[in-house]
Amino acid sequence: MPGEDVIDHSPHQPTPSPTISTASNVILIDNYDSFTYNVAQYLFLEGAKDVKTIRNDQITLKELIDLRPTQLVLSPGPGHPDRDSGICNEAIQYFGGKIPVLGVCMGEQCVYSVFGGKVEVTGEILHGKTSPLRHDGKGLYASLPQDLPVTRYHSLAGTHPTLPECLEVSSWIAKGPDGGKGIIMGVRHKTFVVEGVQFHPESILTAEGRTMIRNFLLMQGGTWAENEHLLQNPSTHPSKSAKPTDATTNGTSKEISSGKQSILERIYEHRRATVAAQEQIPSYRLIDLQEAYDQRSAPPLISFPDRLRQSPYRLSLMAEIKRASPSKGIISISTPAVTQARTYALAGASVISVLTEPEWFKGSIDDLRRIRHSLEGMPNRPAILRKEFIFNEYQILEARLAGADTILLIVKMLDDSTLERLYSYSKDLGMEPLVEVNTMEEMKTAVNLGSKVIGINNRNLTNFEVDLDTTSRLMGMVPSETIVCALSGITGPQDVEPYEKNGVGAVLVGEALMRAKNTADFVSNLLKPKENSNSLRLKQELLVKVCGTRTAEAAKVAIEAGADLIGIILVKGRTRCVSQETALNISTVVRKTPKRRATKQSTSAGAIQSNDDPSQPEAISSDASASDFFDLAANFHLRHPHRALLVGVFRNQPLHYILEQQRLLDLDVVQLHGSEPLEWARLIPVPVIHAFQPSDAELSKRGYHSLPLMDSGSGGSGKQLDLTNVKNALETNAGLKILLAGGLTPDNVGEILSTLGKFTDRVVGVDVSSGVEEDGQQSLEKIQKFVAAAKGARSV
């Protein structure tokens, strides 16, 4: 029998509540838990017209979608949400933002995990125990008192430090005398109608469990804004007998006639409030942004229209970073923005569109800033578009300082005078805007404005429906010199072909790219390459650098053997340091001695091509595409078609001394082998090689040193690098190319390169010093053998 302090809240001889018309097809996913039956009972009792219970491993996502649920409930269950929840996580990802979703116990943990949080052991193991619940009075808890007894069966829970930005804690166990938030008992998505409870509302020991279930069943739509609109509209209210509570608005107190607002208008209203608040924060005020701009702290620009005209494809690609949307919900919340942007760039995108709206699209201005920083130094990088709901100058200046090359202006949301003012302001900052239209009237406005780039949105921003014919209908109104971009709804080649025929210059693709398993393959299938845009395919030999050169004779022998780089040590006090007279003699020999095999410059792409065996070619990207900085540097900075290059090696010497020696000795390349600042590479007027160990964080930094030299220490020690560390560095830094040094000899250079396996082609050159010495002096015979062995080992 229950104790005196335990109240049985079970529905003895329960009276069913009135049927809720909009809860006509509730799907309950059973995570193999006996409480699932209680959940189903409560759903029926509180007005669900039909409840289908399906076990989590007995249905596919497609089959679940085909059932067209009106609400989705995820039951309790044993185990961990990442391992034992079957279809639940996929279901949340798909239905979140489309229909109301409720997770109970492990179902709540699935919600927490899907949106980026961690579910871990709480330190408490509870089985059938009750605790007083504190809550925020919204959503499930509308009109409910505080300190409700709720039943807990769990040892896991979402952790406060990992609470995803898109979720809020809706209920908790009070902690400490001030009632602070202890263990999380409930979470709610800030935008989507998604709720989760760690406790069991269906338990006989939980008070007001039926009310919570009914509050959930009254919810409609995929977003709280949509839910508010539907419940305030008498024609779509689910039950005339059920009075709407705060659950209908997610607790908001704004009295807005949502029936008169489109999704776009609601987003704009929210953004206006958010931006207004941000403008009051010191260091984020307009005056602070203006000061930063006046001090020339904005990154360099490229021309948006000009970059759009450069593409390896018949239509230019505007590739979008898009984590979510109001119409589709979560698309790819976990995709790293920087990695995705670099993938887009190297796949041939002319523009990278970065959605920076945080609530509905899950973006941020920090995404744009990091993406722009990651593309620093990338040859022919894509233009960066800030895709945002822009209504004032503050947002445009913020975009410019973050690294945007262009911004979006939506004609639908701006009156003529505001549109003209913002267009003019953006151009004053050097950014030609992308002007978005959806109707004939909006197109007339954009054309009269003088827009050079007009985007035709195939998605109606009032109801978010897509009509791919919108672009085709409006094309005839556009001047021939204007670039037209088709926006939204493009999923495959069949969507692109009509635009090419109608003269569209670019297509913007977001969701399809974010969902693609292989982005590069998807792009190549989506867009047809130009007939004359095939990349030139060349072979480049392995670069060989002979360092520690101390005589003009050794330099001549090395060059005649095929060496590409001759290194001289200019660090006073080092054994291999040469005098100024010797250095000048070596410099003269380097310039006068032709390479053993002359190379010729390719006129079709400007790359250097060997006259040697042209088999096993390497692709060199065309001028229409971006390429990795290290690819360009390896092909152009450290190769000369007719002679070797002279490298001066320095270690922790003053910058002015390095500059003086470079000028005096006419150095072709400077090598920094100490702890010199990375920025020095931009102050030295010739290419720079910088020495690193494999674990150094700045090894792969683009736009500074032409190539990193991986070495074991101070250089010339003869100590070999741990090749495992080399592989790890190459594995974690995609696109990184290196020069390899450390203990190389004529006898081991081929074997070491072979040991690197799939990473061998990432080594574009080798550097030898002690490996060609005998008794502390350079051996001319070993120099010749090393060059031959390295060149014969492989070609890159």
Coordinates of N, CA and C in Angstrom, one line a residue, residues 121-317:
V121 N 25.9 10.7 -17.0 CA 25.4 10.2 -15.7 C 25.3 11.4 -14.8
T122 N 24.2 11.5 -14.0 CA 23.9 12.7 -13.2 C 24.5 12.6 -11.8
G123 N 24.9 11.4 -11.4 CA 25.3 11.2 -10.0 C 24.2 10.7 -9.1
E124 N 23.0 10.7 -9.6 CA 21.8 10.1 -8.9 C 21.2 9.0 -9.7
I125 N 20.8 7.9 -9.1 CA 20.2 6.8 -9.7 C 18.8 6.7 -9.1
L126 N 17.8 7.0 -9.8 CA 16.4 7.1 -9.3 C 15.5 6.1 -10.0
H127 N 14.7 5.3 -9.2 CA 13.8 4.4 -9.8 C 12.5 4.4 -9.1
G128 N 11.5 5.1 -9.7 CA 10.2 5.3 -9.0 C 10.2 6.2 -7.9
K129 N 11.1 7.2 -7.9 CA 11.2 8.2 -6.8 C 10.5 9.5 -7.3
T130 N 9.9 10.3 -6.4 CA 9.3 11.5 -6.8 C 10.2 12.7 -6.3
S131 N 10.2 13.8 -7.0 CA 10.9 15.0 -6.7 C 10.0 16.2 -7.0
P132 N 10.1 17.3 -6.2 CA 9.3 18.5 -6.5 C 9.9 19.2 -7.8
L133 N 9.0 19.5 -8.7 CA 9.4 20.1 -10.0 C 9.2 21.6 -10.0
R134 N 10.2 22.3 -10.4 CA 10.1 23.7 -10.8 C 10.1 23.9 -12.3
H135 N 9.3 24.8 -12.7 CA 9.2 25.0 -14.2 C 9.0 26.4 -14.6
D136 N 8.9 26.7 -15.9 CA 8.9 28.1 -16.3 C 7.4 28.6 -16.6
G137 N 6.4 27.7 -16.4 CA 5.1 28.1 -16.6 C 4.6 28.2 -18.1
K138 N 5.5 27.7 -19.0 CA 5.2 27.8 -20.4 C 5.0 26.4 -21.0
G139 N 4.5 26.4 -22.3 CA 4.4 25.1 -23.0 C 3.6 24.1 -22.2
L140 N 4.3 22.9 -21.9 CA 3.6 21.9 -21.2 C 3.1 22.3 -19.9
Y141 N 3.8 23.3 -19.3 CA 3.5 23.6 -17.9 C 2.6 24.8 -17.7
A142 N 1.9 25.2 -18.8 CA 1.1 26.4 -18.7 C 0.0 26.1 -17.7
S143 N -0.2 27.1 -16.8 CA -1.3 27.1 -15.8 C -1.1 26.1 -14.7
L144 N 0.1 25.5 -14.6 CA 0.4 24.5 -13.5 C 1.1 25.1 -12.3
P145 N 0.9 24.7 -11.1 CA 1.6 25.2 -9.9 C 3.0 24.7 -9.9
Q146 N 3.8 25.3 -9.0 CA 5.2 24.9 -8.8 C 5.3 23.8 -7.8
D147 N 6.5 23.2 -7.8 CA 6.8 22.1 -6.9 C 5.8 20.9 -7.0
L148 N 5.4 20.6 -8.2 CA 4.6 19.4 -8.5 C 5.5 18.2 -8.2
P149 N 4.9 17.2 -7.6 CA 5.6 15.9 -7.5 C 5.6 15.2 -8.8
V150 N 6.8 14.8 -9.3 CA 6.9 14.1 -10.5 C 7.8 12.9 -10.3
T151 N 7.5 11.8 -11.1 CA 8.2 10.5 -10.9 C 9.4 10.4 -11.8
R152 N 10.5 9.9 -11.2 CA 11.8 9.9 -12.0 C 12.3 8.4 -12.0
Y153 N 12.7 8.0 -13.2 CA 13.3 6.7 -13.4 C 14.5 7.0 -14.3
H154 N 15.7 7.4 -13.8 CA 16.8 7.6 -14.7 C 18.1 7.8 -13.9
S155 N 19.2 7.6 -14.6 CA 20.5 7.9 -14.1 C 21.3 8.8 -15.0
L156 N 20.7 9.0 -16.2 CA 21.3 9.9 -17.2 C 20.4 11.2 -17.3
A157 N 21.0 12.3 -17.7 CA 20.3 13.5 -18.0 C 21.2 14.4 -18.8
G158 N 20.5 15.4 -19.5 CA 21.3 16.4 -20.2 C 22.1 17.3 -19.2
T159 N 23.3 17.7 -19.6 CA 24.1 18.5 -18.7 C 24.0 20.0 -19.0
H160 N 24.0 20.8 -18.0 CA 23.9 22.2 -18.1 C 25.0 22.8 -19.0
P161 N 26.3 22.4 -18.8 CA 27.4 23.1 -19.7 C 27.2 22.8 -21.1
T162 N 26.5 21.7 -21.5 CA 26.4 21.4 -23.0 C 25.0 21.8 -23.5
L163 N 24.2 22.5 -22.7 CA 22.9 22.9 -23.2 C 23.0 23.6 -24.6
P164 N 22.4 23.0 -25.6 CA 22.5 23.7 -26.9 C 21.9 25.1 -26.9
E165 N 22.4 26.0 -27.7 CA 21.9 27.3 -27.8 C 20.5 27.4 -28.2
C166 N 20.0 26.4 -29.0 CA 18.6 26.4 -29.5 C 17.6 25.9 -28.5
L167 N 18.1 25.4 -27.4 CA 17.2 24.8 -26.4 C 17.2 25.7 -25.1
E168 N 16.1 25.6 -24.4 CA 16.0 26.3 -23.1 C 15.6 25.3 -22.0
V169 N 16.0 25.5 -20.8 CA 15.6 24.6 -19.7 C 14.2 25.0 -19.3
S170 N 13.2 24.1 -19.4 CA 11.8 24.4 -19.1 C 11.4 23.9 -17.7
S171 N 12.1 22.9 -17.2 CA 11.8 22.5 -15.8 C 13.1 21.9 -15.2
W172 N 13.1 21.8 -13.9 CA 14.3 21.4 -13.2 C 14.0 21.0 -11.8
I173 N 15.0 20.4 -11.1 CA 14.9 20.1 -9.7 C 15.6 21.2 -9.0
A174 N 14.9 21.9 -8.0 CA 15.5 23.0 -7.3 C 16.7 22.6 -6.5
K175 N 17.7 23.4 -6.5 CA 19.0 23.1 -5.9 C 19.4 24.3 -5.0
G176 N 19.7 23.9 -3.8 CA 20.1 25.0 -2.8 C 19.0 25.8 -2.2
P177 N 19.3 26.6 -1.2 CA 18.3 27.4 -0.5 C 17.6 28.4 -1.4
D178 N 18.3 28.8 -2.5 CA 17.6 29.8 -3.4 C 16.9 29.2 -4.5
G179 N 16.7 27.9 -4.5 CA 15.9 27.2 -5.5 C 16.6 27.3 -6.9
G180 N 17.9 27.3 -7.0 CA 18.6 27.3 -8.3 C 18.3 26.1 -9.1
K181 N 18.7 26.2 -10.4 CA 18.4 25.1 -11.3 C 19.4 23.9 -11.1
G182 N 18.9 22.8 -10.6 CA 19.7 21.6 -10.5 C 19.6 20.8 -11.7
I183 N 19.3 19.5 -11.5 CA 19.3 18.5 -12.6 C 18.2 18.9 -13.6
I184 N 18.5 18.9 -14.9 CA 17.5 19.3 -15.9 C 16.4 18.3 -16.0
M185 N 15.2 18.7 -15.9 CA 14.0 17.9 -16.0 C 13.2 18.1 -17.2
G186 N 13.5 19.2 -17.9 CA 12.7 19.4 -19.2 C 13.4 20.4 -20.0
V187 N 13.3 20.3 -21.3 CA 13.9 21.3 -22.3 C 12.9 21.6 -23.3
R188 N 13.0 22.7 -23.9 CA 12.1 23.2 -25.0 C 12.9 23.9 -26.1
H189 N 12.6 23.6 -27.3 CA 13.3 24.3 -28.4 C 12.8 25.7 -28.4
K190 N 13.7 26.7 -28.7 CA 13.3 28.1 -28.6 C 12.4 28.5 -29.8
T191 N 12.6 27.8 -30.9 CA 11.9 28.1 -32.2 C 10.8 27.0 -32.5
F192 N 11.2 25.8 -32.5 CA 10.4 24.7 -32.9 C 9.5 24.2 -31.8
V193 N 8.3 23.7 -32.1 CA 7.4 23.1 -31.1 C 7.9 21.7 -30.8
V194 N 9.0 21.7 -30.0 CA 9.6 20.5 -29.5 C 9.8 20.6 -28.0
E195 N 9.3 19.7 -27.3 CA 9.4 19.7 -25.8 C 9.9 18.3 -25.4
G196 N 10.6 18.3 -24.3 CA 11.1 17.1 -23.7 C 11.0 17.1 -22.2
V197 N 10.6 16.0 -21.6 CA 10.6 15.9 -20.1 C 11.4 14.7 -19.7
Q198 N 12.3 14.9 -18.7 CA 13.1 13.8 -18.2 C 12.3 12.9 -17.2
F199 N 11.3 13.4 -16.6 CA 10.4 12.7 -15.7 C 9.3 12.0 -16.5
H200 N 8.4 11.3 -15.7 CA 7.3 10.5 -16.3 C 6.0 11.2 -16.0
P201 N 5.4 12.0 -17.0 CA 4.1 12.5 -16.7 C 3.0 11.5 -16.7
E202 N 3.3 10.3 -17.3 CA 2.3 9.2 -17.3 C 2.3 8.4 -16.1
S203 N 3.2 8.6 -15.1 CA 3.3 7.8 -13.9 C 2.1 8.2 -13.0
I204 N 1.7 7.2 -12.2 CA 0.6 7.4 -11.2 C 1.1 8.3 -10.1
L205 N 2.4 8.5 -9.9 CA 2.9 9.4 -8.8 C 3.1 10.8 -9.3
T206 N 2.9 11.1 -10.6 CA 3.2 12.4 -11.1 C 1.9 13.2 -11.1
A207 N 1.9 14.4 -10.4 CA 0.7 15.2 -10.4 C 0.6 16.0 -11.7
E208 N -0.6 16.2 -12.2 CA -1.0 17.0 -13.4 C -0.3 16.4 -14.6
G209 N -0.1 15.1 -14.6 CA 0.5 14.5 -15.8 C -0.4 14.6 -17.0
R210 N -1.7 14.4 -16.8 CA -2.7 14.5 -17.9 C -2.8 15.9 -18.5
T211 N -2.7 16.9 -17.6 CA -2.7 18.3 -18.1 C -1.6 18.6 -19.0
M212 N -0.4 18.1 -18.6 CA 0.8 18.3 -19.4 C 0.6 17.6 -20.8
I213 N 0.0 16.4 -20.8 CA -0.2 15.7 -22.1 C -1.2 16.5 -22.9
R214 N -2.3 17.0 -22.3 CA -3.3 17.8 -23.1 C -2.7 19.1 -23.6
N215 N -1.9 19.7 -22.8 CA -1.2 20.9 -23.3 C -0.4 20.6 -24.6
F216 N 0.3 19.5 -24.6 CA 1.0 19.1 -25.7 C 0.1 18.9 -26.9
L217 N -1.0 18.1 -26.7 CA -1.9 17.8 -27.8 C -2.6 19.0 -28.4
L218 N -2.7 20.1 -27.7 CA -3.3 21.3 -28.2 C -2.3 22.1 -29.1
M219 N -1.0 21.7 -29.1 CA -0.1 22.4 -29.9 C -0.2 22.0 -31.4
Q220 N 0.1 23.0 -32.2 CA 0.0 22.8 -33.7 C 1.2 23.4 -34.4
G221 N 1.4 23.0 -35.6 CA 2.5 23.6 -36.4 C 3.9 23.2 -36.0
G222 N 4.8 23.7 -36.7 CA 6.2 23.3 -36.4 C 7.0 24.3 -35.6
T223 N 6.6 25.6 -35.6 CA 7.3 26.6 -34.8 C 6.3 27.2 -33.8
W224 N 6.8 27.8 -32.8 CA 6.0 28.5 -31.8 C 5.2 29.6 -32.4
A225 N 5.8 30.3 -33.4 CA 5.1 31.4 -34.1 C 3.9 30.9 -34.9
E226 N 4.2 29.8 -35.5 CA 3.1 29.2 -36.3 C 2.0 28.6 -35.4
N227 N 2.4 28.0 -34.3 CA 1.5 27.5 -33.3 C 0.6 28.7 -32.7
E228 N 1.2 29.8 -32.5 CA 0.4 30.9 -32.0 C -0.7 31.4 -33.0
H229 N -0.2 31.5 -34.2 CA -1.2 31.9 -35.3 C -2.3 30.9 -35.4
L230 N -2.0 29.6 -35.4 CA -3.1 28.7 -35.6 C -4.1 28.6 -34.5
L231 N -3.6 28.8 -33.3 CA -4.5 28.7 -32.1 C -5.3 30.0 -31.9
Q232 N -4.8 31.1 -32.4 CA -5.6 32.4 -32.3 C -6.6 32.5 -33.4
N233 N -6.5 31.6 -34.4 CA -7.5 31.6 -35.5 C -8.6 30.7 -35.2
P234 N -9.8 31.2 -35.0 CA -10.9 30.3 -34.7 C -11.1 29.1 -35.6
S235 N -10.8 29.3 -36.9 CA -11.0 28.3 -37.9 C -10.1 27.1 -37.8
T236 N -8.9 27.4 -37.1 CA -7.9 26.3 -37.0 C -7.7 25.9 -35.5
H237 N -8.5 26.4 -34.6 CA -8.4 26.1 -33.2 C -8.8 24.6 -33.0
P238 N -8.0 23.8 -32.3 CA -8.3 22.4 -32.3 C -9.5 22.0 -31.5
S239 N -9.9 22.8 -30.5 CA -11.0 22.4 -29.7 C -11.7 23.7 -29.1
K240 N -13.0 23.8 -29.5 CA -13.8 25.0 -29.0 C -13.9 25.0 -27.5
S241 N -13.8 23.8 -26.9 CA -14.0 23.7 -25.5 C -12.8 23.9 -24.7
A242 N -11.6 23.9 -25.4 CA -10.3 24.1 -24.7 C -9.9 25.5 -24.9
K243 N -9.7 26.2 -23.8 CA -9.3 27.6 -23.8 C -7.8 27.7 -24.1
P244 N -7.3 28.4 -25.0 CA -5.9 28.6 -25.2 C -5.2 29.1 -24.0
T245 N -4.0 28.5 -23.7 CA -3.2 29.0 -22.6 C -1.9 29.6 -23.1
D246 N -1.0 29.9 -22.2 CA 0.3 30.4 -22.6 C 1.1 29.3 -23.4
A247 N 0.6 28.1 -23.4 CA 1.3 27.0 -24.2 C 1.2 27.4 -25.7
T248 N 0.2 28.2 -26.1 CA 0.1 28.4 -27.5 C 1.1 29.4 -28.0
T249 N 1.8 30.1 -27.1 CA 2.7 31.1 -27.6 C 4.1 30.9 -27.1
N250 N 4.4 29.8 -26.5 CA 5.7 29.5 -25.9 C 6.0 30.5 -24.8
G251 N 4.9 31.0 -24.1 CA 5.2 32.0 -23.0 C 5.4 33.4 -23.4
T252 N 5.3 33.8 -24.7 CA 5.6 35.1 -25.0 C 4.4 36.0 -24.6
S253 N 4.7 37.2 -24.3 CA 3.6 38.1 -23.9 C 3.3 39.2 -24.9
K254 N 3.9 39.1 -26.1 CA 3.6 40.0 -27.1 C 2.2 39.8 -27.6
E255 N 1.4 40.8 -27.8 CA 0.1 40.7 -28.3 C 0.1 41.2 -29.7
I256 N 0.4 40.2 -30.6 CA 0.6 40.4 -32.0 C -0.5 39.7 -32.7
S257 N -1.1 40.3 -33.6 CA -2.1 39.6 -34.5 C -1.4 38.7 -35.5
S258 N -1.0 37.5 -35.0 CA -0.1 36.7 -35.8 C -0.8 36.3 -37.1
G259 N -2.1 36.3 -37.2 CA -2.7 36.0 -38.4 C -2.5 36.9 -39.5
K260 N -2.0 38.1 -39.2 CA -1.6 39.2 -40.2 C -0.2 39.2 -40.5
Q261 N 0.6 38.3 -39.8 CA 2.1 38.3 -40.0 C 2.5 37.1 -40.8
S262 N 3.4 37.4 -41.8 CA 4.1 36.3 -42.5 C 5.3 35.8 -41.6
I263 N 5.8 34.7 -42.0 CA 7.0 34.2 -41.3 C 8.1 35.2 -41.4
L264 N 8.3 35.8 -42.6 CA 9.3 36.8 -42.8 C 9.1 38.0 -41.9
E265 N 7.9 38.4 -41.7 CA 7.6 39.6 -40.9 C 7.9 39.3 -39.4
R266 N 7.7 38.1 -39.0 CA 8.0 37.7 -37.6 C 9.5 37.6 -37.4
I267 N 10.2 37.1 -38.4 CA 11.7 37.1 -38.3 C 12.2 38.5 -38.3
Y268 N 11.7 39.4 -39.1 CA 12.2 40.8 -39.1 C 11.9 41.4 -37.8
E269 N 10.8 41.2 -37.2 CA 10.5 41.8 -35.9 C 11.4 41.4 -34.8
H270 N 11.7 40.1 -34.9 CA 12.6 39.5 -33.9 C 14.1 40.1 -34.1
R271 N 14.5 40.2 -35.4 CA 15.8 40.7 -35.7 C 15.9 42.1 -35.3
R272 N 14.9 42.9 -35.5 CA 15.0 44.3 -35.1 C 15.2 44.5 -33.6
A273 N 14.5 43.7 -32.8 CA 14.7 43.7 -31.4 C 16.1 43.3 -31.0
T274 N 16.5 42.2 -31.6 CA 17.9 41.7 -31.2 C 19.0 42.6 -31.6
V275 N 18.9 43.2 -32.8 CA 19.9 44.1 -33.2 C 19.9 45.4 -32.4
A276 N 18.7 45.9 -32.1 CA 18.6 47.1 -31.2 C 19.3 46.9 -29.9
A277 N 19.1 45.7 -29.3 CA 19.7 45.4 -28.0 C 21.2 45.3 -28.2
Q278 N 21.7 44.7 -29.3 CA 23.1 44.6 -29.5 C 23.8 45.9 -29.7
E279 N 23.1 46.8 -30.3 CA 23.7 48.2 -30.6 C 24.0 48.9 -29.3
Q280 N 23.4 48.5 -28.2 CA 23.6 49.2 -26.9 C 24.8 48.6 -26.1
I281 N 25.4 47.5 -26.6 CA 26.5 46.9 -25.9 C 27.8 47.6 -26.2
P282 N 28.6 48.0 -25.2 CA 29.9 48.6 -25.5 C 30.8 47.7 -26.3
S283 N 31.4 48.2 -27.3 CA 32.3 47.6 -28.3 C 31.5 47.0 -29.4
Y284 N 30.1 47.0 -29.3 CA 29.3 46.6 -30.4 C 28.4 47.7 -30.9
R285 N 28.6 48.9 -30.4 CA 27.8 50.0 -30.8 C 28.2 50.5 -32.2
L286 N 27.3 51.2 -32.8 CA 27.7 51.7 -34.2 C 28.9 52.6 -34.2
I287 N 29.1 53.4 -33.1 CA 30.3 54.2 -33.0 C 31.5 53.4 -32.9
D288 N 31.4 52.2 -32.3 CA 32.6 51.3 -32.2 C 32.9 50.7 -33.5
L289 N 31.9 50.2 -34.2 CA 32.1 49.6 -35.5 C 32.7 50.6 -36.5
Q290 N 32.2 51.9 -36.4 CA 32.7 52.9 -37.3 C 34.2 53.2 -37.1
E291 N 34.5 53.2 -35.8 CA 35.9 53.5 -35.5 C 36.8 52.4 -36.0
A292 N 36.4 51.1 -35.9 CA 37.1 50.0 -36.4 C 37.3 50.1 -37.9
Y293 N 36.2 50.5 -38.6 CA 36.3 50.6 -40.0 C 37.2 51.8 -40.4
D294 N 37.1 52.9 -39.7 CA 38.0 54.0 -40.0 C 39.5 53.7 -39.8
Q295 N 39.7 52.8 -38.9 CA 41.1 52.3 -38.7 C 41.6 51.2 -39.6
R296 N 40.8 51.0 -40.6 CA 41.1 50.1 -41.7 C 41.3 48.6 -41.2
S297 N 40.4 48.2 -40.3 CA 40.5 46.9 -39.8 C 39.6 45.9 -40.5
A298 N 38.9 46.4 -41.5 CA 38.0 45.5 -42.3 C 38.9 44.7 -43.3
P299 N 38.7 43.4 -43.5 CA 39.5 42.6 -44.4 C 39.4 43.1 -45.8
P300 N 40.3 42.7 -46.7 CA 40.2 43.1 -48.1 C 39.0 42.6 -48.8
L301 N 38.5 43.3 -49.8 CA 37.3 43.0 -50.5 C 37.7 42.4 -51.9
I302 N 36.8 41.6 -52.4 CA 36.8 41.3 -53.9 C 35.5 41.7 -54.4
S303 N 35.4 41.9 -55.8 CA 34.2 42.4 -56.4 C 33.2 41.2 -56.5
F304 N 32.0 41.4 -56.0 CA 31.0 40.4 -56.0 C 30.6 40.1 -57.5
P305 N 30.2 41.1 -58.3 CA 29.8 40.8 -59.6 C 30.9 40.2 -60.5
D306 N 32.1 40.7 -60.3 CA 33.2 40.1 -61.1 C 33.5 38.6 -60.7
R307 N 33.4 38.3 -59.4 CA 33.7 36.9 -59.0 C 32.5 36.0 -59.5
L308 N 31.3 36.5 -59.5 CA 30.2 35.7 -60.1 C 30.4 35.4 -61.5
R309 N 31.1 36.2 -62.2 CA 31.3 35.9 -63.7 C 32.4 34.9 -63.9
Q310 N 33.1 34.5 -62.8 CA 34.2 33.5 -62.9 C 33.7 32.2 -62.4
S311 N 33.6 31.2 -63.2 CA 33.2 29.9 -62.8 C 33.7 28.8 -63.7
P312 N 34.0 27.6 -63.2 CA 34.3 26.5 -64.1 C 33.1 25.9 -64.7
Y313 N 31.9 26.3 -64.2 CA 30.7 25.8 -64.7 C 29.9 26.7 -65.6
R314 N 28.9 26.2 -66.3 CA 28.1 27.1 -67.2 C 27.3 28.1 -66.4
L315 N 26.9 27.7 -65.2 CA 26.2 28.6 -64.3 C 27.1 28.7 -63.1
S316 N 27.2 29.9 -62.5 CA 28.0 30.1 -61.3 C 27.3 29.5 -60.1
L317 N 28.0 29.0 -59.2 CA 27.4 28.4 -58.0 C 27.6 29.4 -56.8

